[in-house]
CSV table of C-alpha atoms in Angstrom, one decimal:
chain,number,residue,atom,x,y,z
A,10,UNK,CA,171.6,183.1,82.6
A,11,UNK,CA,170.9,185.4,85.5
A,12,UNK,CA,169.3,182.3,87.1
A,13,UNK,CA,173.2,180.3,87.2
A,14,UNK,CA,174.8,183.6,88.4
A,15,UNK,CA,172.2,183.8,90.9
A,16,UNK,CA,173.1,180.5,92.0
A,17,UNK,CA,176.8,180.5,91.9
A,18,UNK,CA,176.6,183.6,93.7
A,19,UNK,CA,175.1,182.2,96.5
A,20,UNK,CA,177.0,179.3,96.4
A,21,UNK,CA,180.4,181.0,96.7
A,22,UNK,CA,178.8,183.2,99.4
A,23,UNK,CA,178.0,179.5,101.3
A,24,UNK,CA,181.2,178.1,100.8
A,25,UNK,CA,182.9,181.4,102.2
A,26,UNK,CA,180.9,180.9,105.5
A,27,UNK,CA,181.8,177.8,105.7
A,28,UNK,CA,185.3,178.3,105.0
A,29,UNK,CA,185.1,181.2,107.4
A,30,UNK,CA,184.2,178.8,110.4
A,31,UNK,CA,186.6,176.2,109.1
A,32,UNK,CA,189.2,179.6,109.9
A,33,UNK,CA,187.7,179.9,113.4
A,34,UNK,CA,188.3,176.5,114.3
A,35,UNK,CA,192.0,176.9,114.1
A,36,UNK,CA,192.5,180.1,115.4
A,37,UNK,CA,195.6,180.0,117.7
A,38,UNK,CA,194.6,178.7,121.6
A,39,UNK,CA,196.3,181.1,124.5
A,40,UNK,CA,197.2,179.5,127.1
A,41,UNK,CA,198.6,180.5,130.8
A,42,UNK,CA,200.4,177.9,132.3
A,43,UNK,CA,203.6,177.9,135.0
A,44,UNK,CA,204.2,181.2,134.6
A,45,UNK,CA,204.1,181.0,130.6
A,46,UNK,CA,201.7,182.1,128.1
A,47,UNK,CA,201.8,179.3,125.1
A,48,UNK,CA,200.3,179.8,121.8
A,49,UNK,CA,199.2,177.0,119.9
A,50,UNK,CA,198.8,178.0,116.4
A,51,UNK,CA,197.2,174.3,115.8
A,52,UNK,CA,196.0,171.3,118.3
A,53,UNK,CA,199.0,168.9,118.8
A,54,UNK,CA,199.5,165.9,116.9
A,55,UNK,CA,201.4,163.6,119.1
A,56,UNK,CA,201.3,164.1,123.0
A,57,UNK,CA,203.6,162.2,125.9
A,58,UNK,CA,201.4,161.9,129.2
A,59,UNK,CA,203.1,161.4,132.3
A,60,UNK,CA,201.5,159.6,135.0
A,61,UNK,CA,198.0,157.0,134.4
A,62,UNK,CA,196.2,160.3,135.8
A,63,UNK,CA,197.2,162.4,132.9
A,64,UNK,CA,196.6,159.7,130.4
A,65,UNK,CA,193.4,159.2,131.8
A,66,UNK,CA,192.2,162.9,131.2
A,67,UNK,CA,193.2,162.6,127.7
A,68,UNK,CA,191.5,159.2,127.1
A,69,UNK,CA,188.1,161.1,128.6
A,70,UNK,CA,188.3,163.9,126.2
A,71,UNK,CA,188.4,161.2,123.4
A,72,UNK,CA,192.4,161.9,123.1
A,73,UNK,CA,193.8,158.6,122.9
A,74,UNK,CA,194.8,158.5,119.0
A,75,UNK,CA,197.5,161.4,120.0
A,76,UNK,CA,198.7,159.7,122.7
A,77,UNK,CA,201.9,158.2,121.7
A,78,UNK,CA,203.6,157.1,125.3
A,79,UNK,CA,202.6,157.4,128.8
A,80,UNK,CA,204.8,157.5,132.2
A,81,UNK,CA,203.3,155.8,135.2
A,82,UNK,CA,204.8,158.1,137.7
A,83,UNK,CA,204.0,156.8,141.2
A,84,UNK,CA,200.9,155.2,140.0
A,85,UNK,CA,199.6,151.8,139.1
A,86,UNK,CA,197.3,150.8,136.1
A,87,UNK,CA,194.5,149.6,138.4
A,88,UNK,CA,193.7,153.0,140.2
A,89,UNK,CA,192.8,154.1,136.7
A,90,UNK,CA,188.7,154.6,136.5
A,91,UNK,CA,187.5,151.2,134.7
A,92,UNK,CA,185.9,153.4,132.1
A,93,UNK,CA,189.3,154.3,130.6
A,94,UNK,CA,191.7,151.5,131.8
A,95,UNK,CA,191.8,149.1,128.9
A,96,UNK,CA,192.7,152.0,126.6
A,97,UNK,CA,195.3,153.4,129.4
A,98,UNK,CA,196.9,150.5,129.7
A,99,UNK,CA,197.0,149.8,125.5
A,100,UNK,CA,200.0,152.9,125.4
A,101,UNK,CA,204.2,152.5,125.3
A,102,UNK,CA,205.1,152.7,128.8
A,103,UNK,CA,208.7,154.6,129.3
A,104,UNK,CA,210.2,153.3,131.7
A,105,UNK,CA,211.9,154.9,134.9
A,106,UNK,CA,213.0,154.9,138.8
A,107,UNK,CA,209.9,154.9,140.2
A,108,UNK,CA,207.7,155.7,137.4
A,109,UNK,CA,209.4,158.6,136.1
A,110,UNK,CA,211.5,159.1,133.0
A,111,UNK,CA,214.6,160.9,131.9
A,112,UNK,CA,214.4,164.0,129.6
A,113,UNK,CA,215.9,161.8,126.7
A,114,UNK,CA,213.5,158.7,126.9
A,115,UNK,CA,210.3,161.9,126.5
A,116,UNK,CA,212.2,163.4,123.9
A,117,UNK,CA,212.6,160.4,122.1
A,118,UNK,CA,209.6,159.9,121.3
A,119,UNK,CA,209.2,163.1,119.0
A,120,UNK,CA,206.0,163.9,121.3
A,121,UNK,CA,205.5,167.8,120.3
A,122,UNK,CA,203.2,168.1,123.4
A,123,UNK,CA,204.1,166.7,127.3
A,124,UNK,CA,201.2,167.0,129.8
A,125,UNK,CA,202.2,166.0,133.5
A,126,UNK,CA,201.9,167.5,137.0
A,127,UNK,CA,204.4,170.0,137.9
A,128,UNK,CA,206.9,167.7,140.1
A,129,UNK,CA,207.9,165.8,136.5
A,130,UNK,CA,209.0,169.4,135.5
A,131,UNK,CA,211.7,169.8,137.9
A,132,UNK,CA,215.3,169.6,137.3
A,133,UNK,CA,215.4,166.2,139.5
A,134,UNK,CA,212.6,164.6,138.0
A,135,UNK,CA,211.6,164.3,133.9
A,136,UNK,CA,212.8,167.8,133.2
A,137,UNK,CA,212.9,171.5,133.2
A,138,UNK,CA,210.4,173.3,131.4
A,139,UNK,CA,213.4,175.3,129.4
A,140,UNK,CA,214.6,171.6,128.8
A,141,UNK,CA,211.2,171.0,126.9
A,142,UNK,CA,211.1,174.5,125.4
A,143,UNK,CA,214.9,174.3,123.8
A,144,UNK,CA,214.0,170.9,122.1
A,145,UNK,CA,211.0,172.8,120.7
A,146,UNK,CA,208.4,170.7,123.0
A,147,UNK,CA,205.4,172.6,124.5
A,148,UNK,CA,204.5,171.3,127.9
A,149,UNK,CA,201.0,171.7,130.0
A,150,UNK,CA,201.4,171.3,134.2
A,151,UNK,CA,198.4,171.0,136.3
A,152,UNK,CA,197.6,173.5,138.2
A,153,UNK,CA,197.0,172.0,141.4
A,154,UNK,CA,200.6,170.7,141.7
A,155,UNK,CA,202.2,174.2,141.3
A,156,UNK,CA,199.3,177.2,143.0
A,157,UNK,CA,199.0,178.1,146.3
A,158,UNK,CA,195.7,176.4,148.1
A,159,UNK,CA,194.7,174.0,145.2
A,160,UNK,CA,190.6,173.4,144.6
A,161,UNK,CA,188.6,171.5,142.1
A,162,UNK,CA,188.7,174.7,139.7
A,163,UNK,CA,192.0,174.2,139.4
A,164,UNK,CA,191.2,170.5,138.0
A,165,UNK,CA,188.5,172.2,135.9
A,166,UNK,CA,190.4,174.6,134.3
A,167,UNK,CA,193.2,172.0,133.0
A,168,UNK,CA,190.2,169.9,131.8
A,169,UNK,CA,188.7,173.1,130.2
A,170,UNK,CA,192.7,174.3,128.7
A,171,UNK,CA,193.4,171.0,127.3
A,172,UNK,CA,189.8,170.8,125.4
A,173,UNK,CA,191.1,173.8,123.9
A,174,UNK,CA,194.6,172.8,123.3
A,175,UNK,CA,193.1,170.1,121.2
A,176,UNK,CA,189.9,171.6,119.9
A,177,UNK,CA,187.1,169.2,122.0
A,178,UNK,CA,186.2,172.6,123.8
A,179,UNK,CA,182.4,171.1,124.0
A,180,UNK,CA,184.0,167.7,125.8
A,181,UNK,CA,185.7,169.5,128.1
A,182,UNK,CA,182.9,170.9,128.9
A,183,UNK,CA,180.3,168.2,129.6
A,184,UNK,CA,183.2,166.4,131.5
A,185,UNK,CA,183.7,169.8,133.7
A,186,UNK,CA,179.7,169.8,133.8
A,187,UNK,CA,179.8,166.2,135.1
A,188,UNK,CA,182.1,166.6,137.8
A,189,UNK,CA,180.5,169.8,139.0
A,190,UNK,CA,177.4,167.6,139.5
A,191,UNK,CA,179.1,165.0,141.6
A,192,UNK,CA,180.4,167.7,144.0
A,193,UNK,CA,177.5,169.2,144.4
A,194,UNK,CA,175.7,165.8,145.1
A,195,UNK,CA,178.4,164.8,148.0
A,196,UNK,CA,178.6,168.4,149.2
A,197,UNK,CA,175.2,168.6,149.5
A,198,UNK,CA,175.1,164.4,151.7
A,199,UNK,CA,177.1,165.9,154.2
A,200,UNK,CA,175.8,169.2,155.0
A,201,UNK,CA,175.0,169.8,158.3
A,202,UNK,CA,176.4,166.7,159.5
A,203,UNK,CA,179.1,166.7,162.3
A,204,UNK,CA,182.6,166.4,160.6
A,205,UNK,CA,184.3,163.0,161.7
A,206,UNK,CA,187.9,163.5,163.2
A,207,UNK,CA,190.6,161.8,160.9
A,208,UNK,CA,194.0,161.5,160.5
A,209,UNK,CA,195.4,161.5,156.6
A,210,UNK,CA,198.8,158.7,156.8
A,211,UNK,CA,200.2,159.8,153.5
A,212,UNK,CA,203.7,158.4,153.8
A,213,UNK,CA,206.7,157.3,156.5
A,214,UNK,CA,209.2,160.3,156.6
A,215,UNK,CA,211.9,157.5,157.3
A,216,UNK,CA,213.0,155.3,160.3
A,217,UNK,CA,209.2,155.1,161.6
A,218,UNK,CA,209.5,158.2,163.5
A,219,UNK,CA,207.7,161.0,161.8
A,220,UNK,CA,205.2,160.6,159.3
A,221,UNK,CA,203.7,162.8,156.6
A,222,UNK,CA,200.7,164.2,156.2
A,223,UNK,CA,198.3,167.0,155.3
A,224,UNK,CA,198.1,170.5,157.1
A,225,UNK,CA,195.6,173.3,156.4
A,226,UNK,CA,196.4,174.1,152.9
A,227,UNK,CA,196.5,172.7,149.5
A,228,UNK,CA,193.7,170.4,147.6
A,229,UNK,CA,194.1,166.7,150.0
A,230,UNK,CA,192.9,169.1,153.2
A,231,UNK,CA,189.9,170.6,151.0
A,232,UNK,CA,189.1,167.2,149.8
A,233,UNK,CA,188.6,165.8,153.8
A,234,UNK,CA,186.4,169.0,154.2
A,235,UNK,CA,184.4,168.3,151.5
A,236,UNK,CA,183.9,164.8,152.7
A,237,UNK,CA,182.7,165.8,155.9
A,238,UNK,CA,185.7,165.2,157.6
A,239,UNK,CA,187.8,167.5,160.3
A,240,UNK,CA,191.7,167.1,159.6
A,241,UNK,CA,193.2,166.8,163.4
A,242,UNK,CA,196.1,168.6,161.8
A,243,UNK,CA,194.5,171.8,160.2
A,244,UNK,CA,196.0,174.1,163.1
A,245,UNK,CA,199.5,173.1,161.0
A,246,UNK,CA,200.2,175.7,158.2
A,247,UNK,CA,201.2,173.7,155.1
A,248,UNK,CA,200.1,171.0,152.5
A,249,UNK,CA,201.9,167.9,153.4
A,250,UNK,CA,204.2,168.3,157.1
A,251,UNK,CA,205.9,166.0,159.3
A,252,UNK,CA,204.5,164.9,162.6
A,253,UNK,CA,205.4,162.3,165.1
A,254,UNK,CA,203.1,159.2,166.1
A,255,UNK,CA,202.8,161.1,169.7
A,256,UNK,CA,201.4,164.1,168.1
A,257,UNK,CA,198.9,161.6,166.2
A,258,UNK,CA,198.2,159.6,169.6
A,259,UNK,CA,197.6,163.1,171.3
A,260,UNK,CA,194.7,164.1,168.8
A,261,UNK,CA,193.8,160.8,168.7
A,262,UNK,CA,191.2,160.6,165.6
A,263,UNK,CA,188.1,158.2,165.0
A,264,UNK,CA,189.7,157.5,161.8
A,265,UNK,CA,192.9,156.8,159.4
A,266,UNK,CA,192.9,157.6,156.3
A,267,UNK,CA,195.4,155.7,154.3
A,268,UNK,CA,197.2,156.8,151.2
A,269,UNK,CA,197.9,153.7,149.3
A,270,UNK,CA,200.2,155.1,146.5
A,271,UNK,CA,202.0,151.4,144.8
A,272,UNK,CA,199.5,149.1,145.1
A,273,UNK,CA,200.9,145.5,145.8
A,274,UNK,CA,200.2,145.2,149.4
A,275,UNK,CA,201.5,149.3,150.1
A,276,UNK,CA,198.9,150.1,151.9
A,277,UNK,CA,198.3,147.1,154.1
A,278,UNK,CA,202.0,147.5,155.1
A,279,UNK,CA,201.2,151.1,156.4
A,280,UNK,CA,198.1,149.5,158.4
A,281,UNK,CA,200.3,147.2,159.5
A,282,UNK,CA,202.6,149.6,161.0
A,283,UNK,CA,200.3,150.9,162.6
A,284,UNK,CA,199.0,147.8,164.4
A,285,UNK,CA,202.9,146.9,165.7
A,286,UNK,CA,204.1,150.4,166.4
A,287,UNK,CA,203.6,150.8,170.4
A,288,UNK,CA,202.5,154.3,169.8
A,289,UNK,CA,199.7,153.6,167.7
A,290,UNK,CA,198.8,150.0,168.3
A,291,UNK,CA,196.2,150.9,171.2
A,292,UNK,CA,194.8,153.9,169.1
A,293,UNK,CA,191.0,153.3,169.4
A,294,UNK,CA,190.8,154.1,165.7
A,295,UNK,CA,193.4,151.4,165.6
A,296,UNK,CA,191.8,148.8,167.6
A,297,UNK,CA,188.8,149.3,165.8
A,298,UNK,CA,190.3,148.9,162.3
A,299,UNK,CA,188.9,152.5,161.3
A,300,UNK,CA,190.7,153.0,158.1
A,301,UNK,CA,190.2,154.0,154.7
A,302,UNK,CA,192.3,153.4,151.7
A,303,UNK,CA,192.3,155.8,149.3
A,304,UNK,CA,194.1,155.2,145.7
A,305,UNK,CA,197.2,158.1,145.6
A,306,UNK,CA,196.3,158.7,142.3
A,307,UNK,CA,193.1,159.5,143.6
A,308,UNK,CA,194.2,162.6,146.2
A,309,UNK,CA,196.2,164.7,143.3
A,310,UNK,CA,194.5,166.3,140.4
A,311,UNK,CA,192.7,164.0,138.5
A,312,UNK,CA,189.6,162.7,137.4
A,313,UNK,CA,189.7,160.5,140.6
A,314,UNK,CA,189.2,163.2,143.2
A,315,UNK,CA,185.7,163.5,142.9
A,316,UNK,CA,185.4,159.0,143.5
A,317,UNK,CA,187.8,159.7,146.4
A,318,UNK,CA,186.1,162.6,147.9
A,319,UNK,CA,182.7,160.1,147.5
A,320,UNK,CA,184.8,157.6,149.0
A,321,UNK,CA,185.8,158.9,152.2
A,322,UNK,CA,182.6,160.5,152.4
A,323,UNK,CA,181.0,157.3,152.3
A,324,UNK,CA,182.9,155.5,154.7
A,325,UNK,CA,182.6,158.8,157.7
A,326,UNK,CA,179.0,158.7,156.8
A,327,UNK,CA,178.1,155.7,155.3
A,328,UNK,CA,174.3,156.4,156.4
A,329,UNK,CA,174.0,159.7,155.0
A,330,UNK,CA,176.6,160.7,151.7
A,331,UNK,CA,176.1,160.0,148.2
């Protein structure tokens, strides 16, 4: 007899530990984001991801089965990583002018959770956050699109916040762990090296007159650095600035890097551009056909800035980088 209450002693005692870590699974996640602090008393059933960048976070963190729609934004299905592609491109699509949704389309998919960058949280874009919070929606930015001088911890901490959103803390942290590697690896190619003189084309302002492009802040001008490249406009205080083709023909860099945000020939057109404009035609970076096109998604947080940093880094150094 003393034996069995022995036993069932010891097997109530188990089953409490057990049940005890079962408790400390789901204790409520904290979370600072945007100015908010947002408890989640349990990880989200149903999410709304809103661009192919996002999606493709959640689809490496093994998050696809709570994925119930994505947004494209102003990104196309084949910038996505071909890991994760097939599995991107399986999701609802909402539509919208130019990738982006209205507030009602999101909401009508009873997603409780929407993860985007910060631009689809703005009044003239998906929605404000209070939109989201008085329909009872919790929403995740990433922090890149909303601090001051962005950097690849930013991108590790929204992979590291939504592993613990969703409880896959120790996914989030071998993907963190991966990344980290990478940059180390390209960082470490291009040491010592002579930085290479560029020129980042991110858009036409409008009329062919000024263009956009980086200055000395924000995560695009780290992401030249870290590729061994000198931005000819990090004298210019900003992230993205307006400059004219003179200004670009005065600092005349040895090459263009090309922003290549639609797909379908949107980049070519911009090379082309630069080929008929008088200004630039005779550019010897120009001439030369000294570009590099780099995905959009690619140069805003996501899993793709460490393949574009490794891409430009390989096409400034091709003898040297990783």
């Amino acid at each position: 007899m003393k034996r069995i209450m022995a036993f069932a002693l010891c097997l109530t005692l188990l089953l409490s530990a057990f049940a005890g870590g079962a408790v400390a699974e789901e204790e409520p996640v904290v979370i600072e984001n945007m100015g908010r602090t947002t408890t989640y008393e349990e990880a989200p059933e149903t999410a709304v991801a809103l661009s192919y960048s996002i999606a493709e976070i959640m689809v490496a963190l093994g998050l696809e089965d709570k994925i119930v729609a994505i947004a494209p934004s102003m990104y196309i299905l084949d910038q996505v990583s071909e890991e994760y592609r097939e599995t991107v491109g399986s999701f609802p699509v909402l539509e919208g002018s130019y990738g982006v949704p209205t507030l009602e389309t999101v909401l009508d998919t009873g997603a409780e959770f929407v993860f985007g960058d910060a631009y689809s949280f703005y009044a003239n874009s998906v929605g404000t956050v209070e939109d989201f919070e008085a329909a009872g929606v919790n929403i995740y930015a990433t922090e890149g699109t909303y601090v001051e001088d962005a950097t690849f911890e930013n991108i590790y901490n929204d992979i590291i916040n939504i592993g613990k959103i969703f409880r896959v803390e120790e996914r989030a942290g071998e993907l963190v762990a991966q990344l980290r590697e990478r940059e180390a690896a390209v960082e470490a190619s291009v040491a010592g090296l002579d930085p290479v003189r560029v020129f980042y084309f991110d858009s036409d302002t409008g009329g062919g007159v000024d263009m956009s492009t980086v200055g000395n802040t924000g995560l695009q001008s780290l992401m030249l650095e870290m590729a061994g490249a000198e931005n000819i406009f990090n004298d210019v205080e900003g992230q993205f600035v307006a400059v004219s083709w003179e200004d670009v023909v005065d600092r005349d860099p040895e090459y263009i890097i090309v922003c290549d945000y639609y797909g379908e020939g949107y980049a070519d057109e911009k090379i082309a551009e630069l080929k008929a404009n008088p200004a630039t035609m005779d550019m010897d970076a120009v001439v030369n056909d000294r570009f590099i096109v780099v995905p959009g998604m690619a140069m805003f947080p996501s899993l793709e800035c460490m393949d574009a940093v490794e891409l430009i880094a390989a096409g400034l150094h091709p003898d040297e980088a990783a």
